[in-house]
mmCIF file of C-alpha atoms in Angstrom:
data_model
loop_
_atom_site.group_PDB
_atom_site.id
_atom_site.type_symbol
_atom_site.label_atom_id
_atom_site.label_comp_id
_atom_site.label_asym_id
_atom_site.label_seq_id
_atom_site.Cartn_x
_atom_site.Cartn_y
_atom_site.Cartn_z
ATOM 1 C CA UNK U 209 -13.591 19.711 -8.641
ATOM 2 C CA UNK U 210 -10.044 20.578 -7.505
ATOM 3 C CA UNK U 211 -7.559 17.947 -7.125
ATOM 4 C CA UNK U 212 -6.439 17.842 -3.406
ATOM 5 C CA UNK U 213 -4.147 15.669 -1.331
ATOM 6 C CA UNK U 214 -6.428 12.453 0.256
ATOM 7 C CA UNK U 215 -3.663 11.083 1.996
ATOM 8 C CA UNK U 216 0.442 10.873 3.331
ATOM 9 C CA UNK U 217 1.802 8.064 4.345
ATOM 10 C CA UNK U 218 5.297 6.980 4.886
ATOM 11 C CA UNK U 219 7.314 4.347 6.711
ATOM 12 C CA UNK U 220 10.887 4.151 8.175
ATOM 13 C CA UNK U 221 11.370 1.044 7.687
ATOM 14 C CA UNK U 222 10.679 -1.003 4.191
ATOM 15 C CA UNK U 223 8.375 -3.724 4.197
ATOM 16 C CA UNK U 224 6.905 -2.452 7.635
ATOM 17 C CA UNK U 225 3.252 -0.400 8.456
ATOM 18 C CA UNK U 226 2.691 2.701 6.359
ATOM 19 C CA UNK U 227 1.663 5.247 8.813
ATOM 20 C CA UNK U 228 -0.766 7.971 7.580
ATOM 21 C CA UNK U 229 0.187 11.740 8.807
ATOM 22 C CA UNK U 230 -1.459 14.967 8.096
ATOM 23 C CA UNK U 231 1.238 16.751 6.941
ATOM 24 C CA UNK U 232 4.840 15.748 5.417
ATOM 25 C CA UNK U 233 8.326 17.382 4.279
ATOM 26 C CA UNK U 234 8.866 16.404 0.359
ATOM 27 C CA UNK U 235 12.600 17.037 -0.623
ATOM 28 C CA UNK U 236 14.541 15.432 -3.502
ATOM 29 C CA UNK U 237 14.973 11.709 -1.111
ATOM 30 C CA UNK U 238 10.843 11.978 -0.974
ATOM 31 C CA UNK U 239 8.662 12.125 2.039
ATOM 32 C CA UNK U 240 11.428 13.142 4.916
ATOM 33 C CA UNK U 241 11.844 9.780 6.758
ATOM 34 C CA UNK U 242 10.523 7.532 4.784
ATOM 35 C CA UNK U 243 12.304 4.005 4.302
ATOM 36 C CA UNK U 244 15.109 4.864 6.224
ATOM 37 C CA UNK U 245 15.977 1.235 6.628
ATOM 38 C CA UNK U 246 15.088 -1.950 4.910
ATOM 39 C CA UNK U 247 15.912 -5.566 6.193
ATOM 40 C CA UNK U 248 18.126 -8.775 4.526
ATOM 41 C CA UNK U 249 18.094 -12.211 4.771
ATOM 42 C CA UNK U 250 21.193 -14.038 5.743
ATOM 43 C CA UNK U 251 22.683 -13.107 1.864
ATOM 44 C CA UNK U 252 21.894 -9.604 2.257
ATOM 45 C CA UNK U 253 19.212 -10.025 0.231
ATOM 46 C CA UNK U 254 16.110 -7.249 0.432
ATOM 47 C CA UNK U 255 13.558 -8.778 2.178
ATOM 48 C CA UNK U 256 9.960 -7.590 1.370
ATOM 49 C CA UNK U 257 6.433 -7.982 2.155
ATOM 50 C CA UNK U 258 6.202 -10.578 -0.965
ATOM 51 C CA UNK U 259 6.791 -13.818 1.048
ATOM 52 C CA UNK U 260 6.691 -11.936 4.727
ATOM 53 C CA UNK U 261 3.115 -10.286 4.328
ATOM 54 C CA UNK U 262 2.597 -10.499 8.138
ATOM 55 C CA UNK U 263 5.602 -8.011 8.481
ATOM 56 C CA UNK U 264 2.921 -4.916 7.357
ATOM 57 C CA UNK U 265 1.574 -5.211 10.931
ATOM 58 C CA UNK U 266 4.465 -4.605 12.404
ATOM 59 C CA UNK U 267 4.713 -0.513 12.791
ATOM 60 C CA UNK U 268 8.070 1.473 13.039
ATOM 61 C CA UNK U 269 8.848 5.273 14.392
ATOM 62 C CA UNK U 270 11.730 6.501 14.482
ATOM 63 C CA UNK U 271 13.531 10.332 16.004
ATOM 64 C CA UNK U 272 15.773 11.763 13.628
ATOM 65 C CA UNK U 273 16.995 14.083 16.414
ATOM 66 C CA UNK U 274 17.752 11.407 19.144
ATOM 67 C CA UNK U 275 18.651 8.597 16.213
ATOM 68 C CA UNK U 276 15.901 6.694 18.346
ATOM 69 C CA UNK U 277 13.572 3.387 16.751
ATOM 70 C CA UNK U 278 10.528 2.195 17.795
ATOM 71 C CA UNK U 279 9.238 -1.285 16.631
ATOM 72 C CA UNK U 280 6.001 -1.792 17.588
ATOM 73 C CA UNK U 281 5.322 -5.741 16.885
ATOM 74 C CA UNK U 282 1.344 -7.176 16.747
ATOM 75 C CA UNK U 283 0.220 -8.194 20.269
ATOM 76 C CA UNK U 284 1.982 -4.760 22.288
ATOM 77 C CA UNK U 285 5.689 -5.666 22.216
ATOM 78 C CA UNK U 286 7.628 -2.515 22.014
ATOM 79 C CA UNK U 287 11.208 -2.422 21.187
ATOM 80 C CA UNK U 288 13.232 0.556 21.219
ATOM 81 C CA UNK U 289 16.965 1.911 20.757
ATOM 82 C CA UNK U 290 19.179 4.215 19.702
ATOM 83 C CA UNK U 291 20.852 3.506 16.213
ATOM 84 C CA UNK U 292 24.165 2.511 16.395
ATOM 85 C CA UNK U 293 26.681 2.132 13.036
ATOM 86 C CA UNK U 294 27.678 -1.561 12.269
ATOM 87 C CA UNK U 295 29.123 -4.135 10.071
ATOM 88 C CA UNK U 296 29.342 -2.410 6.371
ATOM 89 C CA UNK U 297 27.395 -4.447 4.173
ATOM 90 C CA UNK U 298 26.834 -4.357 0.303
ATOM 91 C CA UNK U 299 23.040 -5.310 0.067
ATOM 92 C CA UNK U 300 21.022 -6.736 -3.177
ATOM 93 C CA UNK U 301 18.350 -3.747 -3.388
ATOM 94 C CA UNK U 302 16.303 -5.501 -6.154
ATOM 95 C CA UNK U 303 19.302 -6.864 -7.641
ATOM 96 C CA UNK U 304 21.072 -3.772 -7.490
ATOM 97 C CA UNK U 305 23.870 -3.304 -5.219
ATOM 98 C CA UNK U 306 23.497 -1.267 -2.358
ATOM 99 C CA UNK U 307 26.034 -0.454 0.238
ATOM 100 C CA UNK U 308 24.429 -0.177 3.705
ATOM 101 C CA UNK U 309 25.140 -0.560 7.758
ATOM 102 C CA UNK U 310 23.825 -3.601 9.618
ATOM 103 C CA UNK U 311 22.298 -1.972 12.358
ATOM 104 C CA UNK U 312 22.677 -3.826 15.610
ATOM 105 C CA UNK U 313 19.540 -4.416 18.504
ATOM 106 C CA UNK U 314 17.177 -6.939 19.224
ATOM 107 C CA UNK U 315 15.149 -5.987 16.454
ATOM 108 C CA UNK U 316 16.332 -9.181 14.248
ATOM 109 C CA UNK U 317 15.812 -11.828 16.638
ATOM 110 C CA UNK U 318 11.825 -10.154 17.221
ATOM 111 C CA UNK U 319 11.604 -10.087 13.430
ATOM 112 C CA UNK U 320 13.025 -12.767 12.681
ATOM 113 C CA UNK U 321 10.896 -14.957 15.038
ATOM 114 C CA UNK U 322 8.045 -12.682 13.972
ATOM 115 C CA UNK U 323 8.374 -13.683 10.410
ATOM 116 C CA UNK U 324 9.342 -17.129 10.749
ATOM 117 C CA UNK U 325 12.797 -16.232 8.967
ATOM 118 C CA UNK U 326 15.928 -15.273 9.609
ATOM 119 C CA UNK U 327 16.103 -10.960 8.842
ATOM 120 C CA UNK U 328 18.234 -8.144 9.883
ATOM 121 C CA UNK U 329 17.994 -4.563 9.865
ATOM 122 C CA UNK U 330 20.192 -2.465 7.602
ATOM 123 C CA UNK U 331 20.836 1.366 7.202
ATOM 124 C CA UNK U 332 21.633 2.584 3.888
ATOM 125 C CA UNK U 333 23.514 5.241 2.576
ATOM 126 C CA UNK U 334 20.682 8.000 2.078
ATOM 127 C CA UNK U 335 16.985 6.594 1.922
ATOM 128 C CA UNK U 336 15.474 3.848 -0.266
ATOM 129 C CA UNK U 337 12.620 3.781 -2.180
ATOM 130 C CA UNK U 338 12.840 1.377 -4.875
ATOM 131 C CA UNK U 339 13.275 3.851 -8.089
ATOM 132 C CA UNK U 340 16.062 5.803 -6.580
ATOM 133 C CA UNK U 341 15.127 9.714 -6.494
ATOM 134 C CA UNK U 342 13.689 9.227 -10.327
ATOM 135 C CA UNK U 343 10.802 7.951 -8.039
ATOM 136 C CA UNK U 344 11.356 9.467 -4.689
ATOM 137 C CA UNK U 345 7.397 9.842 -3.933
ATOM 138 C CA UNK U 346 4.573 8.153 -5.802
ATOM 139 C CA UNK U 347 1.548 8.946 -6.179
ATOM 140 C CA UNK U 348 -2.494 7.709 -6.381
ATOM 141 C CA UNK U 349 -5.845 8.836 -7.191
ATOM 142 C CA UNK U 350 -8.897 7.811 -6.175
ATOM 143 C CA UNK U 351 -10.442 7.694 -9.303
ATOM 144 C CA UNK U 352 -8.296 4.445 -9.761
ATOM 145 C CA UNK U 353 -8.737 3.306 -6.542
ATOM 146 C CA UNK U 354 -12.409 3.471 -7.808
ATOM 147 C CA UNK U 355 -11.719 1.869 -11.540
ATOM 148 C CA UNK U 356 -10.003 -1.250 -9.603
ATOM 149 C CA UNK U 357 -12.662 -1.678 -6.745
ATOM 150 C CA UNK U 358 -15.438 -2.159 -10.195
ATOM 151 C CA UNK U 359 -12.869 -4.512 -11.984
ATOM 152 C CA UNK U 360 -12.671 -6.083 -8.533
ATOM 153 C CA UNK U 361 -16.601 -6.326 -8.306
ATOM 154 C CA UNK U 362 -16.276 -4.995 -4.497
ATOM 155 C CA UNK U 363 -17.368 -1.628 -2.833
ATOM 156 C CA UNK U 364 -14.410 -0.601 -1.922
ATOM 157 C CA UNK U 365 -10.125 -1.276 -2.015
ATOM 158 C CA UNK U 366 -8.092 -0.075 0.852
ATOM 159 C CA UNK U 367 -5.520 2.367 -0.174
ATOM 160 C CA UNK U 368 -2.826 1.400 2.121
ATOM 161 C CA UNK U 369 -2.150 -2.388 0.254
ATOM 162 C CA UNK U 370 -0.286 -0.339 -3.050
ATOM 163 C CA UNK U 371 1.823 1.536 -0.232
ATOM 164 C CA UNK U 372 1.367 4.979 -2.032
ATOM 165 C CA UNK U 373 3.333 7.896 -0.230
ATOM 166 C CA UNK U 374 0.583 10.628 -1.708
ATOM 167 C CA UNK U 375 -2.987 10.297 -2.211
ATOM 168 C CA UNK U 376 -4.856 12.581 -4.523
ATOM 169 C CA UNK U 377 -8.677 13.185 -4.751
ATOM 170 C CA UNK U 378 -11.064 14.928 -7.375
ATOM 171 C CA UNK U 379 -9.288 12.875 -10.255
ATOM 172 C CA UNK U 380 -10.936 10.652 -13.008
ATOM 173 C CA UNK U 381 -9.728 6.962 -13.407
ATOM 174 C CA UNK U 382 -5.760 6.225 -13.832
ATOM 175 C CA UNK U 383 -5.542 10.548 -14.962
ATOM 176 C CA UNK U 384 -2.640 10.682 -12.927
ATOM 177 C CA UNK U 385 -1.103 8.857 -16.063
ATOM 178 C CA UNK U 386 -1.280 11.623 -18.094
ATOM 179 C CA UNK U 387 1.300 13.723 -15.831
ATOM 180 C CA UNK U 388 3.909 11.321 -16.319
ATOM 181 C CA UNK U 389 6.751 13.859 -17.604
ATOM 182 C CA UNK U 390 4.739 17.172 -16.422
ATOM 183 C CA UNK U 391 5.765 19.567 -13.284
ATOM 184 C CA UNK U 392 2.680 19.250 -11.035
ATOM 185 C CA UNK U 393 2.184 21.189 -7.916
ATOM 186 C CA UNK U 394 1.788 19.353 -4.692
ATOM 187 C CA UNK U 395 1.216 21.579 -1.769
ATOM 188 C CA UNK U 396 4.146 23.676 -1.252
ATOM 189 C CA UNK U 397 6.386 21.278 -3.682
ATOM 190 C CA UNK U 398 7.101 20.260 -7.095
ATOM 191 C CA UNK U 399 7.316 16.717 -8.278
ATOM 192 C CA UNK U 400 7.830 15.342 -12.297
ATOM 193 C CA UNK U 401 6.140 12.047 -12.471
ATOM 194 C CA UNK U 402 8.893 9.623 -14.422
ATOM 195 C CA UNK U 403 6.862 6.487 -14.755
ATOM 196 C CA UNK U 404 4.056 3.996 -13.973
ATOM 197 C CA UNK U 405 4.440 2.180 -11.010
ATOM 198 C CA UNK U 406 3.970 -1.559 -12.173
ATOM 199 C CA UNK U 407 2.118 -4.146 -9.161
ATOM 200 C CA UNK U 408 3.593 -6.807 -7.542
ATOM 201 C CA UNK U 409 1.946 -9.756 -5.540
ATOM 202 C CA UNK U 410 1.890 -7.417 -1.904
ATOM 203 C CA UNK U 411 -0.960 -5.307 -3.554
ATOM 204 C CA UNK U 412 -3.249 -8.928 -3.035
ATOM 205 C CA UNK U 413 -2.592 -9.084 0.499
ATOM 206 C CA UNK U 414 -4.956 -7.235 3.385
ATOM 207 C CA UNK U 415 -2.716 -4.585 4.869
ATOM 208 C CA UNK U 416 -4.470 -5.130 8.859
ATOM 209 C CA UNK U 417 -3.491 -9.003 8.185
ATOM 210 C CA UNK U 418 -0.789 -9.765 5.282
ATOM 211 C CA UNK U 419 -3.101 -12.354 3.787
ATOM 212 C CA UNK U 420 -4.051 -12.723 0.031
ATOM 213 C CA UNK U 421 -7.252 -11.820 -0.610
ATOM 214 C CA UNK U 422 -7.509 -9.646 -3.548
ATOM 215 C CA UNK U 423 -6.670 -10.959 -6.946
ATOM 216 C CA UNK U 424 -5.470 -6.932 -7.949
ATOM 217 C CA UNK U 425 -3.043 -8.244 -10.374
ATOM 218 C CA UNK U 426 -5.022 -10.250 -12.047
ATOM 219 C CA UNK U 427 -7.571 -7.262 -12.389
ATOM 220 C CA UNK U 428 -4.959 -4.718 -13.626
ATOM 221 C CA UNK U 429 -4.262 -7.509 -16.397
ATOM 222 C CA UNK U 430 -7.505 -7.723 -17.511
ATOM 223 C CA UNK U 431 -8.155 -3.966 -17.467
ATOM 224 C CA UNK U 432 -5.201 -2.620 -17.936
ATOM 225 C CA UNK U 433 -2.958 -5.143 -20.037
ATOM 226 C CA UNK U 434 -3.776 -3.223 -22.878
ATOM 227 C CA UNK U 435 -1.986 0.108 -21.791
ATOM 228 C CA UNK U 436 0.843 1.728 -23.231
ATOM 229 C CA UNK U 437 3.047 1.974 -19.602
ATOM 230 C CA UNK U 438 6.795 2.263 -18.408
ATOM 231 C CA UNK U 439 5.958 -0.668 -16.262
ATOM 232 C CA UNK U 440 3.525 -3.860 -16.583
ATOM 233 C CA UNK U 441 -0.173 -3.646 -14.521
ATOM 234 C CA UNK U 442 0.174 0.029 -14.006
ATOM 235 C CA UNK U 443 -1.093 1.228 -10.781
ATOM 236 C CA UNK U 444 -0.268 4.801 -9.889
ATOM 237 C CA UNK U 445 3.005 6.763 -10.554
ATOM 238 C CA UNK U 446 6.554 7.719 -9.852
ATOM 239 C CA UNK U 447 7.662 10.924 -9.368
ATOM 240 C CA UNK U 448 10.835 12.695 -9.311
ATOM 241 C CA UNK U 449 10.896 16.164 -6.549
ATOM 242 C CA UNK U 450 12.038 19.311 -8.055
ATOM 243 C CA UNK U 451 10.685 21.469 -5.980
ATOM 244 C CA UNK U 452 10.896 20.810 -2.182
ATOM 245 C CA UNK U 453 8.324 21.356 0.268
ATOM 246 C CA UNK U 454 5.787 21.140 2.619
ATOM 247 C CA UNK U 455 2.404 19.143 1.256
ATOM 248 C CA UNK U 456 -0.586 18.426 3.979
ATOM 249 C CA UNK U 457 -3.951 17.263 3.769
ATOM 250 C CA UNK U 458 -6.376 18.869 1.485
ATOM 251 C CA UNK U 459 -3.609 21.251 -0.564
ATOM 252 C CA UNK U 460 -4.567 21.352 -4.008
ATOM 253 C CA UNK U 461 -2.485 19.352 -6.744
ATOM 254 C CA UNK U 462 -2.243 20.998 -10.158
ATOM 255 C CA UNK U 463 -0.058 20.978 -13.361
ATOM 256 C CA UNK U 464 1.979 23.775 -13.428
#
């Protein structure tokens, strides 16, 4: 069976809803407008779904063209305006400094009251996924998705709670792992996967709700403690883009 993309998914904001699109731009930054923006607390701290898990129901767009946001909170409040430069802000990205824009609107006071803390919305310089362009897009097959739900003793695990930009079918358990350092075709692109992508406590919660209700780390460390990885409870990888281009549903994925 050919490999083929399952899914593409992508959000403009960190820590917000992935949406799930049938076609995407890759480039060297990743999936063209994805993570755009990412929210602090009050010590410009990253703020992510760890402790907020209620802020995945909260869905983003944004225009490129117009500079134009959407927030779309749970319950049909809308919010919407044009992106406007602010206050220049070094953020801790991970414990890494960042330098970014606080971007002004009455998105932080809906947030913030959404998630019971105070947050703000920040623009950084060029987009932010967490590896830097070493992992620009990451990647998921379903074999794994399949190899968790049995460790898991369910039917099924939803995709969407390991926020994966690119979905891949036709693949055996965790075989994405052996491309780690390979040129594989995706679509009309190129990516190098760099690394594992280790799991954090946000892969537990329900992606419609933000509640815990998988124990997925404690299934990777039973299952997958044993691995030789470039991150602890491996899940997926990290890829770098060599190759830009366009990838949509159902293009084949291949080593090249």
């Amino acid at each position: 069976m050919t490999a083929r993309v399952s899914w593409i998914a992508y959000t403009p904001v960190k820590a917000l809803a992935m949406w799930q699109v049938e076609e995407a731009e890759l480039d060297e930054t990743g999936v063209r407008g994805d993570r755009l923006f990412f929210l602090v607390d009050q010590n410009d701290r990253l703020v992510n779904d760890k402790g907020h898990g209620p802020l995945q129901r909260v869905r983003a767009r944004y225009d490129g063209a117009d500079r134009l946001l959407t927030l779309e909170l749970p319950g049909g409040e809308e919010l919407q305006g044009a992106i406007e430069p602010g206050e220049e802000i070094v953020a801790s990205f991970h414990n890494t400094p960042k330098p970014a824009r606080l971007v002004p609107g009455s998105w932080d006071d809906a947030l913030s009251e959404y998630a019971g803390v105070p947050v703000r919305l920040v623009e950084p310089a060029g987009q932010a996924p967490d590896r830097g362009r070493s992992g620009a897009t990451t990647l998921l097959g379903d074999g794994s998705l399949a190899a968790i739900a049995g460790a898991l003793g369910v039917e099924t695990v939803d995709p969407r709670r390991f926020r994966m930009n690119l979905g891949v079918e036709g693949l055996g358990p965790h075989a994405e792992d052996a491309w780690i350092g390979r040129r594989v075709r995706v679509g009309e692109a190129v990516v190098v996967p760099q690394g594992n992508v280790g799991r954090c406590a946000i892969t537990t919660q329900d992606p419609e709700t933000g509640i815990r209700d998988l124990d997925t780390l404690g299934a990777l460390a039973d299952y997958r403690g044993d691995v030789e990885t470039t991150e602890p409870l491996p899940f997926g990888v990290h890829a770098a883009v060599v190759t830009p281009g366009r990838v949509r549903l159902g293009d084949p994925v291949e080593l090249v």
